[in-house]
Structures are given as structure tokens and as C-alpha cells.
Tab-separated table of C-alpha atoms in Angstrom:
chain	number	residue	atom	x	y	z
D	1	MET	CA	-53.507	126.090	91.075
D	2	ILE	CA	-54.032	123.308	93.539
D	3	LEU	CA	-52.436	119.932	93.878
D	4	GLN	CA	-54.801	117.556	95.611
D	5	GLY	CA	-53.493	114.494	97.356
D	6	GLU	CA	-52.612	113.058	100.679
D	7	ASP	CA	-49.361	112.348	102.433
D	8	ARG	CA	-49.334	108.596	102.780
D	9	GLU	CA	-47.635	107.035	105.767
D	10	GLY	CA	-43.992	106.370	105.062
D	11	SER	CA	-43.997	108.486	101.910
D	12	GLU	CA	-43.350	111.933	103.348
D	13	SER	CA	-40.093	112.440	101.453
D	14	ARG	CA	-41.698	111.378	98.129
D	15	TYR	CA	-44.646	113.708	98.782
D	16	SER	CA	-42.275	116.596	99.520
D	17	LEU	CA	-40.333	115.804	96.357
D	18	VAL	CA	-43.538	115.929	94.310
D	19	LEU	CA	-44.377	119.380	95.742
D	20	LEU	CA	-40.854	120.581	95.045
D	21	ASN	CA	-41.080	119.269	91.469
D	22	PHE	CA	-44.370	121.137	90.978
D	23	SER	CA	-42.813	124.343	92.312
D	24	GLU	CA	-39.954	123.921	89.849
D	25	THR	CA	-42.439	123.336	87.029
D	26	LEU	CA	-44.167	126.630	87.892
D	27	THR	CA	-40.836	128.435	87.961
D	28	ARG	CA	-39.829	127.014	84.559
D	29	VAL	CA	-43.144	127.732	82.854
D	30	CYS	CA	-44.008	131.157	84.230
D	31	ARG	CA	-42.383	134.364	83.100
D	32	SER	CA	-39.937	136.274	85.300
D	33	GLU	CA	-42.523	139.065	85.670
D	34	ASP	CA	-45.154	136.660	87.105
D	35	LEU	CA	-45.496	136.351	90.871
D	36	LEU	CA	-45.548	132.793	92.229
D	37	VAL	CA	-46.822	132.199	95.765
D	38	ARG	CA	-47.452	129.040	97.773
D	39	ILE	CA	-50.461	129.863	99.960
D	40	GLY	CA	-51.197	126.450	101.429
D	41	GLU	CA	-49.711	122.996	101.676
D	42	CYS	CA	-50.711	122.210	98.102
D	43	GLU	CA	-52.092	125.560	96.917
D	44	PHE	CA	-50.235	127.956	94.671
D	45	VAL	CA	-51.262	131.330	93.255
D	46	THR	CA	-49.683	132.901	90.211
D	47	LEU	CA	-50.318	136.583	89.580
D	48	ILE	CA	-49.941	137.207	85.875
D	49	ARG	CA	-49.790	140.507	84.098
D	50	GLY	CA	-52.003	140.026	81.079
D	51	GLY	CA	-55.517	139.150	80.112
D	52	GLU	CA	-57.560	135.989	80.245
D	53	SER	CA	-55.852	134.480	77.194
D	54	VAL	CA	-52.442	134.803	78.877
D	55	ALA	CA	-53.770	133.124	82.034
D	56	VAL	CA	-55.227	130.241	80.033
D	57	ARG	CA	-51.948	129.725	78.134
D	58	VAL	CA	-49.950	129.677	81.379
D	59	ILE	CA	-52.338	127.153	82.953
D	60	GLU	CA	-52.161	124.966	79.843
D	61	ARG	CA	-48.342	125.042	79.853
D	62	VAL	CA	-48.142	124.258	83.576
D	63	ALA	CA	-50.670	121.429	83.204
D	64	ALA	CA	-48.863	119.901	80.219
D	65	GLU	CA	-45.455	119.961	81.920
D	66	TRP	CA	-46.858	118.794	85.234
D	67	LEU	CA	-48.744	115.891	83.668
D	68	THR	CA	-45.540	114.720	82.025
D	69	GLU	CA	-43.617	115.054	85.289
D	70	ASN	CA	-46.352	113.444	87.401
D	71	GLU	CA	-46.683	110.498	84.997
D	72	ALA	CA	-42.959	109.801	85.391
D	73	ILE	CA	-43.225	109.956	89.194
D	74	THR	CA	-46.292	107.689	89.148
D	75	ARG	CA	-44.558	105.151	86.877
D	76	GLU	CA	-41.472	105.120	89.088
D	77	SER	CA	-43.308	104.816	92.420
D	78	GLY	CA	-46.470	102.999	91.340
D	79	THR	CA	-48.479	105.615	93.260
D	80	GLN	CA	-50.292	108.699	92.009
D	81	TYR	CA	-49.648	111.362	94.611
D	82	LEU	CA	-51.330	114.514	93.389
D	83	GLU	CA	-53.933	115.770	90.951
D	84	PHE	CA	-53.612	119.166	89.275
D	85	THR	CA	-56.651	121.455	89.322
D	86	SER	CA	-56.856	125.142	88.525
D	87	ALA	CA	-59.091	128.177	88.411
D	88	TYR	CA	-58.495	131.770	87.410
D	89	VAL	CA	-60.049	135.204	87.625
D	90	THR	CA	-59.116	138.496	86.029
D	91	ALA	CA	-58.802	141.687	88.054
D	92	ARG	CA	-61.623	144.193	88.014
D	93	THR	CA	-61.188	147.955	88.060
D	94	HIS	CA	-60.847	149.288	91.633
D	95	GLU	CA	-60.774	145.758	93.083
D	96	ASN	CA	-58.379	145.180	95.964
D	97	SER	CA	-56.244	142.060	96.412
D	98	LEU	CA	-58.517	140.490	99.034
D	99	GLU	CA	-61.586	140.886	96.824
D	100	LEU	CA	-59.739	139.261	93.914
D	101	LEU	CA	-58.584	136.319	96.082
D	102	ASN	CA	-62.093	135.861	97.489
D	103	ARG	CA	-63.512	135.667	93.955
D	104	LEU	CA	-60.776	133.205	93.014
D	105	ASP	CA	-61.662	131.067	96.026
D	106	LEU	CA	-65.271	130.848	94.777
D	107	GLN	CA	-64.305	129.720	91.261
D	108	PRO	CA	-64.931	126.057	90.447
D	109	LEU	CA	-61.740	124.058	90.036
D	110	ILE	CA	-61.044	122.498	86.669
D	111	SER	CA	-59.236	119.168	86.769
D	112	ARG	CA	-56.341	118.906	84.370
D	113	GLY	CA	-55.681	115.236	85.097
D	114	GLY	CA	-52.590	113.958	86.763
């Protein structure tokens, strides 16, 4: 899951708040058994135990909650800070973590609005 946006001059604290809010959204929506990792400034990976249908449901829940949260932030500030995009892959037999992440990196991102 990637949040795309830029840190506008003078808005660093708002930008940081938006990232923190997204992290909290992930924590609320994902299950305790899921692994949440921030791998870049605005990039997050969630490792989910389950099949493709579980991954899609998690992405849909995160997107729905985030869109609601982001709309409130945008209304309050008058500025849209970040856009939510996502991609997913499912693990293959005998595939190591690096191979899985490389395949994920090659997946096209799907915009979920925001």
C-alpha cells in the first residue's frame, strides 16, 4: 500500500499527521496476526495469512476507512495530501521473501481514490 503525495512547504506537521493517521487506520483494520511494516516514507507492506480473497477484503477495508479519514483531513485543511494506491501478490511455493517483494514491486498500482 502506498500513499502518494508531497510534503508541502510549511505543512510538515500536517503531512506527518496524515501518515500517522494512515498507520493507525492500518492497525485498526488489520488483524493481530497480520504483519504491518513501513518500508519507505509513504510505503507500507502488510503480510497477511490467507488467500487472495482475504488480501482483497483487507485492501477494501483499509481503502474505505482511509478515504473517510482523508476526506475529513482534506475538508479541514483545504488540501489533499495523499492518494491511496495498492497492489498485492500471493506467495508461491518455495518462494523466498525477496522474490515475493520483487514480484510485488512489479505489480501495477491500483488507485483507490483519496
